[in-house]
Amino acid sequence: MKRILLFSILVFAAVAVCHAQKMSEVFASAPYDVLPLMTRNNRLDCIDFIENNMEARVKDRFDNDVVLEEMTADYLRLVTSKVSSTEMKIVDGRVYVSETCMGPAADTQVKVYDSKWNLIKVVSRPEVEAFIRTDAKLGADERVLLIAEAKILTLIKGSLSKTDNTLTWELQTDEFTRDMKKAADKCLQPVVVRL
């Protein structure tokens, strides 16, 4: 009985591993609503270039450069314009897509899709208070002002990790007043979330 159970577990694990998608397959199959400026041929060219150790640069639908900077078995980073980038990460059969726009500071939206590109959810961003270190030496007024300013100018950059299954959020302070930026630089921390 134990042998049958062990054999069943091994067969199930082998089937799961064989079914797991690689990033190249996920990227190639991405629908136009995920990567609207890139044709399927653009994506296939990028994959071919990067797998052959060439610069993975192509022209998008508007004749602008798009560069596939990095691709591993479960991670991808794509520069889609001078002010935008996209990251993808495969975790437990789900595809996390992080889209970042820079202007004036970075701001990110992260969506989660299933293996057939059906939208599962939009990932919630941390509240401003989560970025303030608990040991931060701020006066009560300074803390209230910092939180108020951050809530007005809530620009948050998200980065998918290429080495582990985490998403790191960073509160952007580029648009803060000079005094608030000084206070923020002393007390802010990134927020790391497990995927």
PDB file of C-alpha atoms in Angstrom:
ATOM      1  CA  MET A   1       0.000   0.000   0.000  1.00  0.00           C
ATOM      2  CA  LYS A   2       2.826   2.393   0.881  1.00  0.00           C
ATOM      3  CA  ARG A   3       4.492   1.699  -2.483  1.00  0.00           C
ATOM      4  CA  ILE A   4       1.304   2.527  -4.375  1.00  0.00           C
ATOM      5  CA  LEU A   5       0.884   5.756  -2.434  1.00  0.00           C
ATOM      6  CA  LEU A   6       4.536   6.746  -2.963  1.00  0.00           C
ATOM      7  CA  PHE A   7       4.299   5.882  -6.675  1.00  0.00           C
ATOM      8  CA  SER A   8       1.110   7.968  -7.017  1.00  0.00           C
ATOM      9  CA  ILE A   9       2.767  10.950  -5.360  1.00  0.00           C
ATOM     10  CA  LEU A  10       5.813  10.692  -7.642  1.00  0.00           C
ATOM     11  CA  VAL A  11       3.645  10.433 -10.772  1.00  0.00           C
ATOM     12  CA  PHE A  12       1.581  13.445  -9.671  1.00  0.00           C
ATOM     13  CA  ALA A  13       4.757  15.472  -8.985  1.00  0.00           C
ATOM     14  CA  ALA A  14       6.224  14.505 -12.381  1.00  0.00           C
ATOM     15  CA  VAL A  15       3.025  15.527 -14.190  1.00  0.00           C
ATOM     16  CA  ALA A  16       2.955  18.851 -12.300  1.00  0.00           C
ATOM     17  CA  VAL A  17       6.596  19.584 -13.206  1.00  0.00           C
ATOM     18  CA  CYS A  18       6.028  18.687 -16.861  1.00  0.00           C
ATOM     19  CA  HIS A  19       2.944  20.928 -16.972  1.00  0.00           C
ATOM     20  CA  ALA A  20       4.691  23.919 -15.393  1.00  0.00           C
ATOM     21  CA  GLN A  21       5.075  26.703 -17.916  1.00  0.00           C
ATOM     22  CA  LYS A  22       8.349  28.428 -18.611  1.00  0.00           C
ATOM     23  CA  MET A  23       8.520  32.204 -18.865  1.00  0.00           C
ATOM     24  CA  SER A  24       9.248  32.050 -22.594  1.00  0.00           C
ATOM     25  CA  GLU A  25       5.926  30.222 -23.144  1.00  0.00           C
ATOM     26  CA  VAL A  26       4.038  32.626 -20.879  1.00  0.00           C
ATOM     27  CA  PHE A  27       5.545  35.691 -22.585  1.00  0.00           C
ATOM     28  CA  ALA A  28       4.834  34.332 -26.054  1.00  0.00           C
ATOM     29  CA  SER A  29       1.204  33.596 -25.179  1.00  0.00           C
ATOM     30  CA  ALA A  30       0.464  36.942 -23.492  1.00  0.00           C
ATOM     31  CA  PRO A  31      -2.674  38.518 -24.958  1.00  0.00           C
ATOM     32  CA  TYR A  32      -2.731  42.009 -26.437  1.00  0.00           C
ATOM     33  CA  ASP A  33      -4.537  43.484 -23.431  1.00  0.00           C
ATOM     34  CA  VAL A  34      -1.494  42.555 -21.291  1.00  0.00           C
ATOM     35  CA  LEU A  35       1.139  43.748 -23.794  1.00  0.00           C
ATOM     36  CA  PRO A  36      -0.858  45.940 -26.205  1.00  0.00           C
ATOM     37  CA  LEU A  37       2.080  47.437 -28.088  1.00  0.00           C
ATOM     38  CA  MET A  38       3.845  44.156 -28.860  1.00  0.00           C
ATOM     39  CA  THR A  39       2.775  41.708 -31.530  1.00  0.00           C
ATOM     40  CA  ARG A  40       3.272  37.986 -31.012  1.00  0.00           C
ATOM     41  CA  ASN A  41       6.116  38.139 -33.564  1.00  0.00           C
ATOM     42  CA  ASN A  42       7.771  40.907 -31.493  1.00  0.00           C
ATOM     43  CA  ARG A  43       7.651  38.654 -28.444  1.00  0.00           C
ATOM     44  CA  LEU A  44       8.928  35.610 -30.311  1.00  0.00           C
ATOM     45  CA  ASP A  45      11.797  37.672 -31.743  1.00  0.00           C
ATOM     46  CA  CYS A  46      12.732  38.888 -28.245  1.00  0.00           C
ATOM     47  CA  ILE A  47      12.752  35.318 -26.938  1.00  0.00           C
ATOM     48  CA  ASP A  48      14.903  34.165 -29.854  1.00  0.00           C
ATOM     49  CA  PHE A  49      17.364  37.042 -29.394  1.00  0.00           C
ATOM     50  CA  ILE A  50      17.767  36.594 -25.651  1.00  0.00           C
ATOM     51  CA  GLU A  51      18.125  32.800 -25.920  1.00  0.00           C
ATOM     52  CA  ASN A  52      20.946  33.377 -28.427  1.00  0.00           C
ATOM     53  CA  ASN A  53      22.710  35.927 -26.186  1.00  0.00           C
ATOM     54  CA  MET A  54      21.837  38.848 -28.457  1.00  0.00           C
ATOM     55  CA  GLU A  55      20.328  42.197 -27.535  1.00  0.00           C
ATOM     56  CA  ALA A  56      16.582  41.569 -27.415  1.00  0.00           C
ATOM     57  CA  ARG A  57      15.448  44.875 -28.942  1.00  0.00           C
ATOM     58  CA  VAL A  58      12.449  45.123 -31.271  1.00  0.00           C
ATOM     59  CA  LYS A  59      10.156  47.835 -32.628  1.00  0.00           C
ATOM     60  CA  ASP A  60       6.620  47.934 -31.219  1.00  0.00           C
ATOM     61  CA  ARG A  61       3.431  48.786 -33.134  1.00  0.00           C
ATOM     62  CA  PHE A  62       4.321  52.509 -32.999  1.00  0.00           C
ATOM     63  CA  ASP A  63       7.912  51.933 -34.130  1.00  0.00           C
ATOM     64  CA  ASN A  64       9.355  52.558 -30.649  1.00  0.00           C
ATOM     65  CA  ASP A  65      12.064  50.392 -29.107  1.00  0.00           C
ATOM     66  CA  VAL A  66      11.098  47.658 -26.663  1.00  0.00           C
ATOM     67  CA  VAL A  67      13.880  45.748 -24.896  1.00  0.00           C
ATOM     68  CA  LEU A  68      13.650  42.400 -23.157  1.00  0.00           C
ATOM     69  CA  GLU A  69      16.370  43.004 -20.569  1.00  0.00           C
ATOM     70  CA  GLU A  70      16.214  39.716 -18.735  1.00  0.00           C
ATOM     71  CA  MET A  71      14.399  36.394 -18.856  1.00  0.00           C
ATOM     72  CA  THR A  72      14.804  33.352 -16.626  1.00  0.00           C
ATOM     73  CA  ALA A  73      12.613  30.257 -16.286  1.00  0.00           C
ATOM     74  CA  ASP A  74      10.147  32.174 -14.061  1.00  0.00           C
ATOM     75  CA  TYR A  75      10.985  35.902 -14.387  1.00  0.00           C
ATOM     76  CA  LEU A  76      11.046  38.542 -17.113  1.00  0.00           C
ATOM     77  CA  ARG A  77      11.861  42.266 -17.257  1.00  0.00           C
ATOM     78  CA  LEU A  78      10.795  44.265 -20.300  1.00  0.00           C
ATOM     79  CA  VAL A  79      11.452  47.967 -20.950  1.00  0.00           C
ATOM     80  CA  THR A  80       8.411  49.032 -22.932  1.00  0.00           C
ATOM     81  CA  SER A  81       9.318  52.729 -23.375  1.00  0.00           C
ATOM     82  CA  LYS A  82      11.531  55.456 -21.926  1.00  0.00           C
ATOM     83  CA  VAL A  83       9.032  55.865 -19.090  1.00  0.00           C
ATOM     84  CA  SER A  84       7.548  52.406 -18.599  1.00  0.00           C
ATOM     85  CA  SER A  85       8.543  48.832 -17.850  1.00  0.00           C
ATOM     86  CA  THR A  86       6.882  45.483 -17.267  1.00  0.00           C
ATOM     87  CA  GLU A  87       7.947  42.575 -15.093  1.00  0.00           C
ATOM     88  CA  MET A  88       6.439  39.087 -15.046  1.00  0.00           C
ATOM     89  CA  LYS A  89       6.886  36.348 -12.464  1.00  0.00           C
ATOM     90  CA  ILE A  90       5.440  32.821 -12.434  1.00  0.00           C
ATOM     91  CA  VAL A  91       4.511  31.620  -8.938  1.00  0.00           C
ATOM     92  CA  ASP A  92       2.521  28.415  -8.328  1.00  0.00           C
ATOM     93  CA  GLY A  93       1.007  28.450 -11.820  1.00  0.00           C
ATOM     94  CA  ARG A  94      -0.041  32.087 -11.572  1.00  0.00           C
ATOM     95  CA  VAL A  95       1.456  34.931 -13.579  1.00  0.00           C
ATOM     96  CA  TYR A  96       2.170  38.195 -11.756  1.00  0.00           C
ATOM     97  CA  VAL A  97       2.460  41.190 -14.091  1.00  0.00           C
ATOM     98  CA  SER A  98       3.938  44.406 -12.740  1.00  0.00           C
ATOM     99  CA  GLU A  99       3.521  47.527 -14.886  1.00  0.00           C
ATOM    100  CA  THR A 100       5.495  50.593 -13.854  1.00  0.00           C
ATOM    101  CA  CYS A 101       5.209  54.113 -15.287  1.00  0.00           C
ATOM    102  CA  MET A 102       7.797  56.757 -14.450  1.00  0.00           C
ATOM    103  CA  GLY A 103       6.624  60.310 -14.568  1.00  0.00           C
ATOM    104  CA  PRO A 104       7.650  62.101 -12.471  1.00  0.00           C
ATOM    105  CA  ALA A 105       8.232  59.224 -10.025  1.00  0.00           C
ATOM    106  CA  ALA A 106       7.627  55.508 -10.455  1.00  0.00           C
ATOM    107  CA  ASP A 107       4.142  54.127  -9.867  1.00  0.00           C
ATOM    108  CA  THR A 108       3.222  50.469 -10.239  1.00  0.00           C
ATOM    109  CA  GLN A 109       0.151  48.329 -10.674  1.00  0.00           C
ATOM    110  CA  VAL A 110       0.404  44.550 -10.201  1.00  0.00           C
ATOM    111  CA  LYS A 111      -2.130  42.108 -11.619  1.00  0.00           C
ATOM    112  CA  VAL A 112      -2.378  38.342 -11.176  1.00  0.00           C
ATOM    113  CA  TYR A 113      -3.485  36.019 -13.983  1.00  0.00           C
ATOM    114  CA  ASP A 114      -4.060  32.285 -14.198  1.00  0.00           C
ATOM    115  CA  SER A 115      -2.153  30.172 -16.734  1.00  0.00           C
ATOM    116  CA  LYS A 116      -4.778  30.952 -19.417  1.00  0.00           C
ATOM    117  CA  TRP A 117      -4.451  34.732 -18.868  1.00  0.00           C
ATOM    118  CA  ASN A 118      -7.735  35.157 -17.017  1.00  0.00           C
ATOM    119  CA  LEU A 119      -7.437  38.040 -14.549  1.00  0.00           C
ATOM    120  CA  ILE A 120      -7.581  36.768 -10.966  1.00  0.00           C
ATOM    121  CA  LYS A 121      -7.029  40.040  -9.115  1.00  0.00           C
ATOM    122  CA  VAL A 122      -5.269  43.381  -8.890  1.00  0.00           C
ATOM    123  CA  VAL A 123      -2.794  43.261  -6.006  1.00  0.00           C
ATOM    124  CA  SER A 124      -3.553  45.735  -3.226  1.00  0.00           C
ATOM    125  CA  ARG A 125      -0.821  48.226  -2.457  1.00  0.00           C
ATOM    126  CA  PRO A 126       0.295  48.786   1.144  1.00  0.00           C
ATOM    127  CA  GLU A 127      -1.119  51.665   3.173  1.00  0.00           C
ATOM    128  CA  VAL A 128       1.236  54.610   3.685  1.00  0.00           C
ATOM    129  CA  GLU A 129       1.686  53.778   7.386  1.00  0.00           C
ATOM    130  CA  ALA A 130       3.258  50.415   6.470  1.00  0.00           C
ATOM    131  CA  PHE A 131       6.278  52.209   4.978  1.00  0.00           C
ATOM    132  CA  ILE A 132       7.170  54.050   8.204  1.00  0.00           C
ATOM    133  CA  ARG A 133       9.666  52.154  10.339  1.00  0.00           C
ATOM    134  CA  THR A 134       8.387  51.362  13.822  1.00  0.00           C
ATOM    135  CA  ASP A 135      11.641  52.662  15.332  1.00  0.00           C
ATOM    136  CA  ALA A 136      11.463  55.957  13.383  1.00  0.00           C
ATOM    137  CA  LYS A 137      12.201  58.967  15.555  1.00  0.00           C
ATOM    138  CA  LEU A 138       9.453  61.303  14.409  1.00  0.00           C
ATOM    139  CA  GLY A 139       7.516  63.815  16.414  1.00  0.00           C
ATOM    140  CA  ALA A 140       3.739  63.404  16.418  1.00  0.00           C
ATOM    141  CA  ASP A 141       3.241  66.448  14.158  1.00  0.00           C
ATOM    142  CA  GLU A 142       5.996  65.358  11.792  1.00  0.00           C
ATOM    143  CA  ARG A 143       4.456  61.870  11.545  1.00  0.00           C
ATOM    144  CA  VAL A 144       0.971  63.272  10.830  1.00  0.00           C
ATOM    145  CA  LEU A 145       2.338  65.652   8.157  1.00  0.00           C
ATOM    146  CA  LEU A 146       4.389  62.892   6.521  1.00  0.00           C
ATOM    147  CA  ILE A 147       1.408  60.540   6.340  1.00  0.00           C
ATOM    148  CA  ALA A 148      -0.876  63.312   5.052  1.00  0.00           C
ATOM    149  CA  GLU A 149       1.583  64.324   2.314  1.00  0.00           C
ATOM    150  CA  ALA A 150       2.224  60.708   1.331  1.00  0.00           C
ATOM    151  CA  LYS A 151      -1.502  60.024   1.031  1.00  0.00           C
ATOM    152  CA  ILE A 152      -1.946  63.024  -1.271  1.00  0.00           C
ATOM    153  CA  LEU A 153       1.027  62.038  -3.447  1.00  0.00           C
ATOM    154  CA  THR A 154       0.765  58.263  -3.230  1.00  0.00           C
ATOM    155  CA  LEU A 155       3.192  56.989  -5.827  1.00  0.00           C
ATOM    156  CA  ILE A 156       4.408  53.488  -5.013  1.00  0.00           C
ATOM    157  CA  LYS A 157       6.895  51.460  -7.024  1.00  0.00           C
ATOM    158  CA  GLY A 158       6.571  47.687  -7.021  1.00  0.00           C
ATOM    159  CA  SER A 159       9.332  45.274  -8.060  1.00  0.00           C
ATOM    160  CA  LEU A 160       8.999  41.544  -8.557  1.00  0.00           C
ATOM    161  CA  SER A 161      12.045  39.617  -7.371  1.00  0.00           C
ATOM    162  CA  LYS A 162      13.887  37.532  -9.918  1.00  0.00           C
ATOM    163  CA  THR A 163      15.408  35.327  -7.197  1.00  0.00           C
ATOM    164  CA  ASP A 164      12.499  34.569  -4.851  1.00  0.00           C
ATOM    165  CA  ASN A 165       8.711  34.833  -4.696  1.00  0.00           C
ATOM    166  CA  THR A 166       8.428  38.337  -3.278  1.00  0.00           C
ATOM    167  CA  LEU A 167       7.101  41.713  -4.334  1.00  0.00           C
ATOM    168  CA  THR A 168       8.828  44.788  -2.894  1.00  0.00           C
ATOM    169  CA  TRP A 169       6.883  48.045  -2.621  1.00  0.00           C
ATOM    170  CA  GLU A 170       8.702  51.387  -2.190  1.00  0.00           C
ATOM    171  CA  LEU A 171       6.962  54.660  -1.412  1.00  0.00           C
ATOM    172  CA  GLN A 172       8.198  57.325  -3.850  1.00  0.00           C
ATOM    173  CA  THR A 173       9.144  60.678  -2.327  1.00  0.00           C
ATOM    174  CA  ASP A 174      10.228  62.624  -5.423  1.00  0.00           C
ATOM    175  CA  GLU A 175       7.210  64.941  -5.246  1.00  0.00           C
ATOM    176  CA  PHE A 176       7.367  65.613  -1.486  1.00  0.00           C
ATOM    177  CA  THR A 177       8.322  69.050  -0.191  1.00  0.00           C
ATOM    178  CA  ARG A 178      11.998  69.359   0.756  1.00  0.00           C
ATOM    179  CA  ASP A 179      11.301  69.126   4.512  1.00  0.00           C
ATOM    180  CA  MET A 180       9.003  66.128   4.163  1.00  0.00           C
ATOM    181  CA  LYS A 181      11.498  64.402   1.875  1.00  0.00           C
ATOM    182  CA  LYS A 182      14.201  64.786   4.541  1.00  0.00           C
ATOM    183  CA  ALA A 183      11.882  63.319   7.177  1.00  0.00           C
ATOM    184  CA  ALA A 184      10.817  60.522   4.841  1.00  0.00           C
ATOM    185  CA  ASP A 185      14.382  59.578   3.925  1.00  0.00           C
ATOM    186  CA  LYS A 186      15.121  58.990   7.629  1.00  0.00           C
ATOM    187  CA  CYS A 187      12.144  56.821   8.431  1.00  0.00           C
ATOM    188  CA  LEU A 188      10.799  55.029   5.361  1.00  0.00           C
ATOM    189  CA  GLN A 189      11.339  51.374   4.612  1.00  0.00           C
ATOM    190  CA  PRO A 190      10.278  49.131   1.740  1.00  0.00           C
ATOM    191  CA  VAL A 191       7.398  46.724   2.269  1.00  0.00           C
ATOM    192  CA  VAL A 192       8.134  43.167   1.128  1.00  0.00           C
ATOM    193  CA  VAL A 193       5.194  40.855   0.414  1.00  0.00           C
ATOM    194  CA  ARG A 194       5.372  37.109  -0.291  1.00  0.00           C
ATOM    195  CA  LEU A 195       3.578  36.062  -3.466  1.00  0.00           C
TER     196      LEU A 195
END
